[in-house]
Amino acid sequence: MSDRHPFLYYFFAFIGIILGRYLTIAGGAHLLINSLFTKFLVKQGIRIDPPVWESIHRDIKLSIYSTVIFAFIAAFSIFQFDRGYTLLYSDIDRYGWWYLGFSFVGVLVLQDTYFYFIHRLFHHPLLFRWFHLGHHLSRQPTPWTSFAFAPAEAIFQALFLVAIVFTIPLHFATVIALIMTMTVWSVFNHLGFPLFPSSGYFRWCGRWAVGPLHHSLHHHKYTKHYGLYFTFWDKILGTEDPNY
């Protein structure tokens, strides 16, 4: 194929894309919270802790390590796509429009399930120090914490993305939507304070979807709230805080 590129081309391209995405979304959220929206949030009774720069610098450093690992995995996937070894596709008519939505929701559920069980596993005392301690060094999470994984944990997080492109037919648009959803949702979960009122529609959403309050409790109570997107595994397996 004439449009094939060497592995290193993809690798460095993805480093730029992933790092740029992280800095834009996490940095944008940090800027909005700590400058533009500060007075508004205070008026709503939301307490904003001042940023701890030492913690933020540590989170950014870990996120750069994660960027390199995710870039390697993404480059490997595209490199294999060029050679026809993945199930990625670009022609929507191949599976139809309905499959875009179905595959998107299906992979979200699969990723949430995968994340719950490896997240809970990494909290085991024998594994926690090596796999997950880096993420929990920020007791008060910020948007910068969203991508702050120890290298060992980042590898396991990235392996899910490799697995799905070799086992599930996915349109490129679906993959992009999944990655953006994961990024934005993770930043949202690490705001460190509840953004919406706990009543009405938002109360119902909070029962079934992971949000800032739900995940902040995990950073304070390590044995509770392991979900990524949804709360049902925490409910089913008894790891939801009864006071939530």
Backbone as JSON, one array per atom type, in Angstrom:
{
  "sequence": "MSDRHPFLYYFFAFIGIILGRYLTIAGGAHLLINSLFTKFLVKQGIRIDPPVWESIHRDIKLSIYSTVIFAFIAAFSIFQFDRGYTLLYSDIDRYGWWYLGFSFVGVLVLQDTYFYFIHRLFHHPLLFRWFHLGHHLSRQPTPWTSFAFAPAEAIFQALFLVAIVFTIPLHFATVIALIMTMTVWSVFNHLGFPLFPSSGYFRWCGRWAVGPLHHSLHHHKYTKHYGLYFTFWDKILGTEDPNY",
  "N": [[0.84, -1.2, 0.0], [0.51, 2.21, -0.83], [0.19, 4.23, 1.01], [1.23, 3.45, 3.39], [3.09, 3.76, 6.43], [6.19, 3.9, 8.27], [6.68, 2.25, 11.46], [7.74, 3.98, 13.47], [6.95, 6.47, 12.58], [4.17, 6.49, 13.04], [4.28, 6.12, 15.8], [5.55, 8.45, 16.91], [3.79, 10.33, 15.93], [1.43, 9.67, 17.28], [2.24, 10.14, 19.9], [2.34, 12.94, 19.92], [-0.39, 13.48, 19.35], [-1.82, 12.23, 21.48], [-0.65, 13.39, 23.77], [-1.2, 16.05, 23.26], [-4.0, 15.98, 23.3], [-4.48, 15.32, 25.99], [-3.28, 17.52, 27.37], [-4.85, 19.58, 26.38], [-7.56, 18.95, 27.09], [-7.48, 18.2, 29.88], [-5.98, 20.37, 30.83], [-7.6, 22.47, 29.95], [-9.93, 22.01, 31.46], [-8.88, 22.38, 34.02], [-8.16, 25.1, 33.88], [-10.67, 26.33, 33.48], [-11.99, 25.7, 35.86], [-10.36, 26.78, 37.9], [-10.07, 29.45, 37.34], [-11.86, 30.88, 35.44], [-14.44, 29.89, 36.22], [-14.44, 29.96, 38.95], [-15.61, 31.87, 40.81], [-18.31, 31.55, 40.2], [-18.74, 28.84, 40.93], [-18.21, 28.94, 43.66], [-20.32, 30.55, 44.51], [-22.35, 28.75, 44.14], [-22.03, 27.19, 46.28], [-20.02, 25.33, 46.16], [-17.04, 24.01, 47.19], [-13.81, 24.87, 46.39], [-10.73, 23.51, 46.36], [-7.47, 24.91, 46.6], [-5.09, 24.52, 43.92], [-2.61, 21.98, 44.22], [0.53, 22.26, 43.42], [2.77, 20.63, 43.41], [1.65, 18.07, 43.42], [0.25, 18.18, 41.0], [2.35, 18.45, 39.16], [3.55, 15.94, 39.5], [1.48, 14.3, 38.6], [1.35, 15.07, 35.9], [3.84, 14.22, 35.03], [3.6, 11.39, 35.33], [1.57, 11.07, 33.5], [2.83, 11.63, 31.1], [4.5, 9.42, 30.86], [2.45, 7.52, 30.54], [1.43, 8.44, 28.14], [3.47, 7.77, 26.3], [3.34, 4.97, 26.4], [0.66, 4.42, 25.59], [0.8, 5.57, 23.07], [2.61, 3.86, 21.81], [1.1, 1.48, 21.76], [-1.11, 2.33, 20.21], [0.21, 2.98, 17.81], [1.18, 0.47, 17.11], [-1.27, -0.84, 16.61], [-2.31, 0.59, 14.37], [-0.25, 0.16, 12.6], [-0.51, -2.59, 12.23], [-3.05, -2.58, 11.12], [-2.56, -1.46, 8.61], [-1.47, -3.66, 7.4], [-3.52, -5.36, 7.22], [-4.35, -6.87, 9.43], [-6.02, -6.24, 11.54], [-9.43, -5.64, 12.74], [-10.42, -3.2, 12.15], [-12.24, -0.77, 10.24], [-13.21, 1.38, 7.5], [-15.33, 1.9, 5.83], [-18.56, 2.7, 6.17], [-20.83, 1.44, 5.18], [-20.21, -1.2, 5.29], [-20.98, -2.5, 7.68], [-23.19, -1.08, 8.33], [-25.14, 1.77, 9.54], [-26.44, 1.41, 11.99], [-24.81, -0.27, 13.38], [-22.7, 1.28, 14.24], [-23.56, 2.73, 16.54], [-24.32, 0.57, 18.15], [-21.9, -0.89, 18.46], [-20.35, 1.04, 19.71], [-21.65, 1.47, 22.24], [-21.53, -1.15, 23.18], [-18.74, -1.62, 23.43], [-18.12, 0.3, 25.36], [-19.38, -0.8, 27.61], [-17.96, -3.21, 27.81], [-15.37, -2.2, 28.26], [-15.75, -0.87, 30.68], [-16.28, -3.06, 32.32], [-13.88, -4.53, 32.12], [-12.13, -2.6, 33.17], [-13.13, -2.31, 35.8], [-12.51, -4.8, 37.02], [-9.7, -5.13, 36.7], [-8.87, -2.84, 37.97], [-9.79, -3.22, 40.56], [-8.26, -5.47, 41.13], [-5.69, -4.35, 41.08], [-5.69, -3.0, 43.44], [-5.05, -4.83, 45.3], [-3.0, -5.67, 48.08], [-0.47, -6.76, 47.37], [-0.03, -5.87, 44.83], [-0.64, -3.2, 44.62], [1.32, -1.16, 45.17], [3.02, -1.29, 42.95], [1.43, -1.08, 40.69], [-0.69, 0.79, 41.02], [-0.35, 2.79, 42.9], [0.8, 5.24, 42.12], [-1.28, 6.67, 40.88], [-2.9, 7.17, 43.04], [-1.48, 8.85, 44.64], [-2.32, 11.38, 44.52], [-4.39, 12.53, 46.64], [-6.47, 14.31, 46.65], [-8.09, 14.47, 43.84], [-7.46, 15.96, 40.61], [-8.19, 17.41, 37.35], [-5.78, 16.82, 36.05], [-5.03, 14.4, 37.07], [-6.33, 12.47, 35.71], [-5.06, 10.95, 33.69], [-2.91, 9.92, 34.89], [-1.12, 7.37, 35.31], [0.78, 4.68, 36.7], [3.53, 3.21, 34.92], [3.25, 0.35, 34.67], [0.52, -0.04, 35.15], [-0.54, 1.53, 33.08], [0.15, 0.02, 30.84], [-1.57, -2.21, 31.06], [-4.02, -0.89, 30.89], [-3.88, 0.1, 28.28], [-3.73, -2.24, 26.79], [-6.3, -3.18, 26.52], [-7.35, -1.64, 24.46], [-5.89, -2.58, 22.32], [-6.78, -5.21, 22.22], [-9.5, -4.99, 21.47], [-9.48, -4.02, 18.81], [-8.54, -6.12, 17.4], [-10.4, -8.08, 17.77], [-13.05, -7.19, 17.58], [-15.1, -5.85, 15.1], [-14.63, -2.52, 14.25], [-15.47, 0.75, 13.37], [-13.45, 3.49, 12.3], [-14.4, 5.96, 13.17], [-15.9, 5.21, 15.37], [-13.93, 4.27, 17.12], [-12.5, 6.64, 17.58], [-14.54, 8.12, 18.83], [-14.87, 6.55, 21.12], [-12.38, 6.86, 22.4], [-12.33, 9.61, 22.87], [-14.57, 9.84, 24.53], [-13.69, 8.31, 26.73], [-11.54, 9.92, 27.55], [-12.67, 12.5, 28.13], [-14.62, 11.76, 30.01], [-13.04, 10.67, 32.02], [-11.54, 12.92, 32.83], [-13.65, 14.51, 33.75], [-14.52, 12.9, 35.89], [-12.46, 13.29, 37.63], [-12.61, 15.83, 38.66], [-12.88, 16.46, 41.32], [-14.91, 17.43, 42.88], [-18.5, 17.55, 43.3], [-20.28, 18.4, 40.42], [-22.88, 18.78, 39.6], [-26.26, 19.22, 40.87], [-27.57, 17.05, 43.47], [-30.14, 15.96, 42.84], [-33.35, 15.23, 41.33], [-33.14, 14.65, 37.84], [-30.33, 14.52, 37.72], [-29.73, 13.17, 40.04], [-30.71, 10.62, 39.45], [-29.01, 9.94, 37.31], [-26.59, 9.92, 38.69], [-26.87, 7.62, 40.17], [-26.35, 5.55, 38.44], [-24.28, 6.18, 36.75], [-20.8, 6.84, 36.8], [-19.43, 9.62, 38.43], [-17.91, 12.81, 39.38], [-18.21, 12.98, 42.26], [-18.68, 10.31, 42.99], [-16.26, 9.1, 42.14], [-14.37, 10.57, 43.55], [-14.79, 9.69, 46.13], [-13.65, 7.21, 45.93], [-10.95, 7.85, 45.85], [-10.59, 8.52, 48.45], [-11.56, 6.42, 49.92], [-10.24, 3.58, 49.51], [-11.22, 1.01, 49.03], [-13.63, 1.11, 47.77], [-15.84, 1.82, 45.01], [-14.92, 1.17, 42.08], [-15.53, 1.45, 39.42], [-15.52, 2.63, 35.97], [-17.17, 3.93, 33.99], [-19.81, 3.23, 34.69], [-21.95, 2.34, 37.47], [-22.86, -0.17, 38.05], [-21.36, -2.57, 38.46], [-20.12, -2.05, 40.89], [-22.4, -1.97, 42.48], [-23.45, -4.58, 42.17], [-21.38, -6.23, 43.13], [-20.91, -5.35, 45.66], [-19.23, -3.17, 46.27], [-19.9, -0.57, 46.44], [-20.1, 2.44, 48.22], [-22.14, 2.51, 51.01], [-23.13, 4.92, 51.93], [-23.16, 6.59, 49.79]],
  "CA": [[0.0, 0.0, 0.0], [1.35, 3.4, -1.0], [0.04, 5.15, 2.14], [1.81, 2.88, 4.59], [4.17, 4.51, 7.04], [6.95, 3.08, 9.22], [6.16, 2.23, 12.82], [8.16, 5.16, 14.23], [6.13, 7.59, 12.13], [2.93, 6.41, 13.81], [4.6, 6.24, 17.21], [5.76, 9.85, 17.27], [2.55, 11.06, 15.64], [0.49, 9.42, 18.37], [2.72, 10.85, 21.09], [1.85, 14.31, 19.79], [-1.85, 13.52, 19.42], [-2.29, 11.86, 22.82], [-0.22, 14.4, 24.72], [-1.97, 17.26, 22.97], [-5.36, 15.77, 23.79], [-4.43, 15.39, 27.46], [-3.0, 18.89, 27.8], [-5.97, 20.43, 26.01], [-8.78, 18.66, 27.85], [-7.21, 18.33, 31.31], [-5.58, 21.75, 31.07], [-8.77, 23.33, 29.78], [-10.79, 21.84, 32.63], [-8.2, 23.03, 35.16], [-8.26, 26.55, 33.7], [-12.05, 26.75, 33.69], [-12.36, 25.55, 37.27], [-9.55, 27.58, 38.81], [-10.02, 30.87, 37.01], [-13.08, 31.44, 34.86], [-15.67, 29.48, 36.89], [-14.24, 29.89, 40.39], [-16.61, 32.65, 41.54], [-19.62, 30.93, 39.99], [-18.82, 27.62, 41.72], [-18.29, 29.33, 45.07], [-21.69, 31.02, 44.73], [-23.21, 27.56, 44.18], [-21.73, 26.45, 47.49], [-19.03, 24.3, 45.86], [-15.74, 24.39, 47.76], [-12.72, 24.58, 45.48], [-9.42, 23.5, 47.01], [-6.42, 25.48, 45.74], [-4.28, 23.47, 43.3], [-1.34, 21.62, 44.82], [1.35, 22.17, 42.21], [3.64, 19.45, 43.48], [0.82, 16.94, 43.02], [-0.04, 18.33, 39.57], [3.58, 18.12, 38.42], [3.71, 14.49, 39.56], [0.46, 13.72, 37.72], [1.74, 15.32, 34.51], [4.98, 13.33, 34.75], [3.06, 10.05, 35.11], [0.77, 11.1, 32.27], [3.76, 11.56, 29.97], [4.83, 7.99, 30.75], [1.27, 6.87, 29.98], [1.35, 8.85, 26.74], [4.41, 6.96, 25.51], [2.83, 3.6, 26.33], [-0.54, 4.42, 24.75], [1.23, 5.86, 21.7], [3.2, 2.62, 21.28], [-0.01, 0.55, 21.48], [-1.88, 2.86, 19.09], [1.04, 2.83, 16.61], [1.17, -0.97, 16.79], [-2.58, -1.17, 16.05], [-2.41, 1.14, 13.02], [0.76, -0.56, 11.81], [-1.12, -3.88, 11.87], [-4.17, -2.29, 10.22], [-1.98, -1.3, 7.28], [-1.15, -4.98, 6.87], [-4.76, -6.13, 7.14], [-4.45, -7.82, 10.54], [-7.02, -5.83, 12.54], [-10.81, -5.6, 12.27], [-10.8, -1.81, 11.9], [-12.72, -0.54, 8.88], [-13.53, 2.78, 7.22], [-16.53, 1.97, 5.01], [-19.72, 2.54, 7.05], [-21.78, 0.49, 4.59], [-19.77, -2.58, 5.54], [-21.82, -3.05, 8.74], [-24.37, -0.25, 8.47], [-25.12, 2.84, 10.52], [-26.91, 0.94, 13.28], [-23.71, -0.95, 14.08], [-21.85, 2.28, 14.87], [-24.05, 2.95, 17.88], [-24.28, -0.69, 18.9], [-20.51, -1.22, 18.82], [-19.89, 2.06, 20.66], [-22.19, 1.16, 23.56], [-21.01, -2.46, 23.59], [-17.34, -1.51, 23.87], [-18.13, 1.04, 26.63], [-19.72, -1.77, 28.66], [-16.81, -4.12, 27.94], [-14.25, -1.48, 28.88], [-16.09, -0.64, 32.07], [-16.12, -4.34, 33.0], [-12.43, -4.79, 32.18], [-11.54, -1.63, 34.08], [-13.53, -2.6, 37.17], [-11.83, -5.96, 37.59], [-8.26, -4.92, 36.86], [-8.74, -1.77, 38.96], [-9.93, -3.86, 41.87], [-7.09, -6.32, 41.31], [-4.52, -3.52, 41.37], [-5.75, -2.55, 44.82], [-4.55, -5.88, 46.18], [-1.77, -5.19, 48.72], [0.75, -7.22, 46.7], [0.1, -5.22, 43.52], [-0.97, -1.78, 44.67], [2.5, -0.29, 45.1], [3.65, -1.33, 41.63], [0.49, -0.83, 39.61], [-1.74, 1.81, 41.17], [-0.02, 3.79, 43.91], [1.06, 6.53, 41.47], [-2.54, 7.37, 40.64], [-3.5, 7.54, 44.32], [-0.67, 9.82, 45.37], [-3.17, 12.58, 44.57], [-5.55, 12.23, 47.49], [-7.52, 15.18, 46.13], [-7.85, 14.42, 42.39], [-7.68, 17.11, 39.73], [-8.23, 16.93, 35.96], [-4.47, 16.3, 35.64], [-4.9, 13.04, 37.59], [-7.12, 11.57, 34.87], [-4.22, 10.09, 32.85], [-1.7, 9.69, 35.68], [-0.98, 5.95, 35.64], [2.11, 4.09, 36.73], [3.76, 2.51, 33.64], [2.7, -1.01, 34.67], [-0.94, 0.07, 34.99], [-0.82, 2.07, 31.75], [0.24, -1.09, 29.89], [-2.8, -2.98, 31.13], [-5.1, -0.06, 30.36], [-3.74, 0.2, 26.82], [-3.92, -3.55, 26.17], [-7.71, -3.33, 26.16], [-7.56, -1.03, 23.15], [-5.33, -3.5, 21.33], [-7.62, -6.39, 22.14], [-10.77, -4.77, 20.77], [-9.32, -3.8, 17.37], [-8.25, -7.42, 16.79], [-11.48, -9.04, 18.03], [-14.36, -6.61, 17.31], [-15.1, -4.89, 13.97], [-14.91, -1.16, 14.7], [-15.21, 1.83, 12.43], [-12.5, 4.46, 12.86], [-15.16, 6.99, 13.89], [-16.28, 4.64, 16.66], [-12.73, 4.25, 17.94], [-12.24, 8.03, 17.99], [-15.57, 8.48, 19.8], [-14.57, 5.83, 22.36], [-11.21, 7.46, 23.04], [-12.72, 10.93, 23.37], [-15.45, 9.6, 25.67], [-12.84, 7.88, 27.83], [-10.74, 11.05, 28.01], [-13.53, 13.52, 28.74], [-15.26, 11.19, 31.2], [-12.02, 10.54, 33.06], [-11.27, 14.27, 33.34], [-14.85, 14.88, 34.5], [-14.54, 12.14, 37.14], [-11.37, 13.73, 38.51], [-12.75, 17.24, 39.02], [-12.63, 16.55, 42.76], [-16.09, 17.95, 43.57], [-19.72, 17.32, 42.51], [-20.56, 19.55, 39.57], [-24.32, 18.93, 39.41], [-27.03, 18.99, 42.1], [-27.92, 15.65, 43.7], [-31.6, 15.86, 42.86], [-34.0, 15.11, 40.03], [-32.49, 13.87, 36.78], [-28.93, 14.31, 38.05], [-29.68, 12.13, 41.07], [-30.88, 9.33, 38.76], [-27.76, 9.68, 36.58], [-25.56, 9.6, 39.66], [-27.05, 6.25, 40.66], [-25.93, 4.56, 37.45], [-23.08, 6.63, 36.03], [-19.73, 7.35, 37.64], [-19.2, 11.05, 38.3], [-16.85, 13.33, 40.26], [-18.41, 12.62, 43.67], [-18.49, 8.85, 43.08], [-14.85, 8.73, 42.03], [-13.63, 11.2, 44.64], [-14.88, 8.8, 47.29], [-12.67, 6.14, 45.73], [-9.63, 8.36, 46.21], [-10.53, 8.63, 49.91], [-11.86, 5.09, 50.46], [-9.64, 2.78, 48.44], [-11.9, -0.26, 48.79], [-14.95, 1.39, 47.23], [-16.02, 2.55, 43.76], [-13.88, 0.82, 41.13], [-16.03, 1.57, 38.06], [-15.01, 3.68, 35.07], [-18.3, 4.67, 33.44], [-21.08, 2.87, 35.29], [-21.86, 1.93, 38.87], [-23.56, -1.43, 38.33], [-20.49, -3.59, 39.03], [-19.98, -1.73, 42.3], [-23.64, -2.36, 43.15], [-23.59, -6.03, 42.14], [-20.33, -6.9, 43.89], [-20.86, -4.82, 47.02], [-18.12, -2.22, 46.51], [-20.39, 0.8, 46.46], [-20.21, 2.99, 49.56], [-23.57, 2.58, 51.37], [-23.52, 6.31, 52.19], [-23.12, 7.36, 48.56]],
  "C": [[0.88, 1.25, 0.0], [1.29, 4.32, 0.2], [0.54, 4.56, 3.44], [2.94, 3.75, 5.11], [4.94, 3.59, 7.99], [6.38, 3.23, 10.63], [6.5, 3.5, 13.59], [7.38, 6.4, 13.83], [4.83, 7.63, 12.94], [3.19, 6.67, 15.3], [4.74, 7.71, 17.63], [4.53, 10.7, 16.97], [1.55, 10.89, 16.78], [0.95, 10.05, 19.69], [2.21, 12.29, 21.07], [0.35, 14.42, 19.95], [-2.34, 13.28, 20.84], [-1.89, 12.91, 23.86], [-0.98, 15.7, 24.51], [-3.39, 17.17, 23.46], [-5.43, 15.91, 25.3], [-4.25, 16.83, 27.94], [-4.18, 19.82, 27.5], [-7.18, 20.21, 26.9], [-8.56, 18.82, 29.35], [-6.83, 19.77, 31.66], [-6.73, 22.72, 30.94], [-9.71, 23.25, 30.97], [-10.19, 22.53, 33.86], [-8.34, 24.55, 35.08], [-9.67, 27.04, 33.99], [-12.42, 26.74, 35.17], [-11.65, 26.58, 38.15], [-9.42, 29.05, 38.41], [-11.39, 31.38, 36.56], [-14.33, 31.13, 35.66], [-15.56, 29.51, 38.41], [-15.34, 30.62, 41.16], [-17.99, 32.03, 41.4], [-19.78, 29.7, 40.87], [-18.93, 27.93, 43.21], [-19.7, 29.8, 45.41], [-22.67, 29.85, 44.83], [-22.94, 26.71, 45.42], [-20.72, 25.34, 47.3], [-17.66, 24.79, 46.33], [-14.63, 23.94, 46.82], [-11.4, 24.64, 46.25], [-8.38, 24.11, 46.08], [-5.55, 24.38, 45.16], [-2.97, 23.25, 44.04], [-0.36, 21.32, 43.68], [2.3, 20.99, 42.23], [2.9, 18.2, 43.02], [0.54, 16.99, 41.52], [1.19, 17.98, 38.74], [3.82, 16.62, 38.39], [2.71, 13.8, 38.62], [0.83, 13.9, 36.25], [2.9, 14.41, 34.12], [4.5, 11.91, 34.48], [2.27, 9.99, 33.81], [1.64, 11.06, 31.03], [4.22, 10.12, 29.77], [3.67, 7.24, 30.1], [1.12, 7.19, 28.49], [2.25, 7.99, 25.86], [3.88, 5.55, 25.34], [1.6, 3.51, 25.43], [-0.18, 4.7, 23.29], [1.84, 4.62, 21.04], [2.1, 1.64, 20.89], [-0.82, 1.02, 20.28], [-1.1, 2.71, 17.79], [1.07, 1.37, 16.16], [-0.15, -1.35, 16.1], [-2.72, -0.66, 14.62], [-1.42, 0.46, 12.08], [0.21, -1.91, 11.35], [-2.33, -3.69, 10.95], [-3.67, -2.15, 8.78], [-1.73, -2.64, 6.6], [-2.35, -5.92, 6.86], [-4.99, -7.1, 8.28], [-5.48, -7.44, 11.6], [-8.41, -5.88, 11.93], [-11.32, -4.17, 12.14], [-11.27, -1.66, 10.45], [-13.11, 0.93, 8.73], [-14.8, 2.96, 6.39], [-17.75, 1.68, 5.87], [-20.69, 1.51, 6.51], [-21.4, -0.97, 4.84], [-20.62, -3.25, 6.61], [-23.09, -2.23, 8.98], [-24.25, 0.77, 9.59], [-25.51, 2.36, 11.91], [-25.76, 0.34, 14.09], [-22.77, 0.05, 14.75], [-22.25, 2.5, 16.33], [-23.97, 1.7, 18.74], [-22.87, -1.02, 19.36], [-19.96, -0.22, 19.83], [-20.35, 1.73, 22.08], [-21.62, -0.16, 24.08], [-19.59, -2.39, 24.11], [-17.25, -0.71, 25.17], [-18.41, 0.08, 27.79], [-18.56, -2.74, 28.89], [-15.64, -3.44, 28.64], [-14.52, -1.22, 30.35], [-15.9, -1.91, 32.89], [-14.64, -4.68, 33.18], [-11.78, -3.88, 33.22], [-11.87, -1.96, 35.53], [-12.67, -3.71, 37.76], [-10.32, -5.77, 37.7], [-7.99, -3.82, 37.89], [-8.82, -2.36, 40.36], [-8.74, -4.77, 42.16], [-5.87, -5.51, 41.7], [-4.54, -2.93, 42.77], [-5.35, -3.65, 45.8], [-3.22, -5.43, 46.77], [-0.48, -5.6, 48.02], [1.01, -6.48, 45.38], [0.0, -3.7, 43.58], [0.25, -0.88, 44.48], [3.05, -0.19, 43.68], [2.72, -0.88, 40.5], [-0.37, 0.42, 39.78], [-1.43, 2.92, 42.17], [0.16, 5.18, 43.28], [-0.21, 7.33, 41.27], [-3.13, 7.89, 41.95], [-2.62, 8.46, 45.16], [-1.39, 11.16, 45.45], [-4.42, 12.24, 45.37], [-6.76, 13.08, 47.09], [-7.33, 15.26, 44.63], [-8.13, 15.74, 41.71], [-7.78, 16.58, 38.3], [-6.9, 16.35, 35.49], [-4.27, 14.86, 36.08], [-5.51, 12.02, 36.64], [-6.29, 10.58, 34.07], [-2.94, 9.69, 33.58], [-1.65, 8.24, 36.15], [0.49, 5.59, 35.77], [2.31, 3.31, 35.43], [3.14, 1.12, 33.58], [1.19, -0.98, 34.48], [-1.3, 0.57, 33.6], [-0.77, 0.98, 30.69], [-1.06, -1.89, 29.88], [-4.0, -2.18, 30.62], [-5.07, -0.03, 28.84], [-4.0, -1.13, 26.13], [-5.38, -3.79, 25.79], [-7.96, -2.79, 24.76], [-6.99, -1.9, 22.04], [-6.28, -4.67, 21.11], [-8.87, -6.15, 21.3], [-10.58, -4.61, 19.26], [-8.96, -5.1, 16.66], [-9.41, -8.4, 16.93], [-12.87, -8.53, 17.69], [-14.27, -5.67, 16.12], [-15.5, -3.5, 14.46], [-14.56, -0.16, 13.61], [-14.26, 2.82, 13.1], [-13.22, 5.56, 13.65], [-15.57, 6.49, 15.27], [-15.1, 4.63, 17.61], [-12.41, 5.65, 18.45], [-13.25, 8.47, 19.04], [-15.32, 7.81, 21.14], [-13.42, 6.49, 23.12], [-11.55, 8.83, 23.61], [-13.66, 10.81, 24.57], [-14.64, 9.23, 26.9], [-12.07, 9.06, 28.41], [-11.58, 12.08, 28.75], [-14.16, 13.01, 30.02], [-14.27, 11.08, 32.34], [-11.67, 11.9, 33.67], [-12.44, 14.74, 34.21], [-14.88, 14.19, 35.87], [-13.49, 12.62, 38.14], [-11.44, 15.24, 38.83], [-12.52, 17.45, 40.51], [-13.81, 17.1, 43.56], [-17.31, 17.67, 42.7], [-20.08, 18.57, 41.72], [-22.05, 19.82, 39.45], [-25.06, 18.67, 40.72], [-27.44, 17.52, 42.23], [-29.43, 15.49, 43.84], [-32.12, 15.71, 41.44], [-33.25, 14.2, 39.08], [-31.04, 13.55, 37.14], [-28.76, 13.25, 39.14], [-29.8, 10.76, 40.43], [-29.6, 8.96, 38.01], [-26.64, 9.26, 37.53], [-25.67, 8.21, 40.23], [-26.43, 5.24, 39.73], [-24.68, 4.93, 36.68], [-22.06, 7.18, 37.01], [-19.53, 8.83, 37.36], [-18.14, 11.51, 39.28], [-17.0, 12.92, 41.72], [-18.14, 11.13, 43.87], [-17.01, 8.5, 43.06], [-13.99, 9.39, 43.1], [-13.66, 10.34, 45.9], [-13.91, 7.64, 47.16], [-11.28, 6.6, 46.13], [-9.47, 8.52, 47.73], [-10.78, 7.29, 50.6], [-11.45, 4.07, 49.4], [-10.42, 1.51, 48.1], [-13.31, -0.08, 48.23], [-14.82, 2.05, 45.85], [-14.87, 2.31, 42.76], [-14.3, 1.05, 39.67], [-15.41, 2.72, 37.28], [-16.14, 4.56, 34.56], [-19.59, 4.46, 34.24], [-20.88, 2.31, 36.7], [-22.39, 0.51, 39.11], [-22.66, -2.52, 38.86], [-20.24, -3.32, 40.51], [-21.22, -2.15, 43.08], [-23.73, -3.88, 43.27], [-22.62, -6.72, 43.09], [-20.05, -6.26, 45.25], [-19.72, -3.87, 47.3], [-18.59, -0.78, 46.39], [-20.56, 1.25, 47.91], [-21.7, 3.12, 49.92], [-24.06, 4.0, 51.64], [-23.54, 7.16, 50.94], [-24.53, 7.74, 48.13]]
}
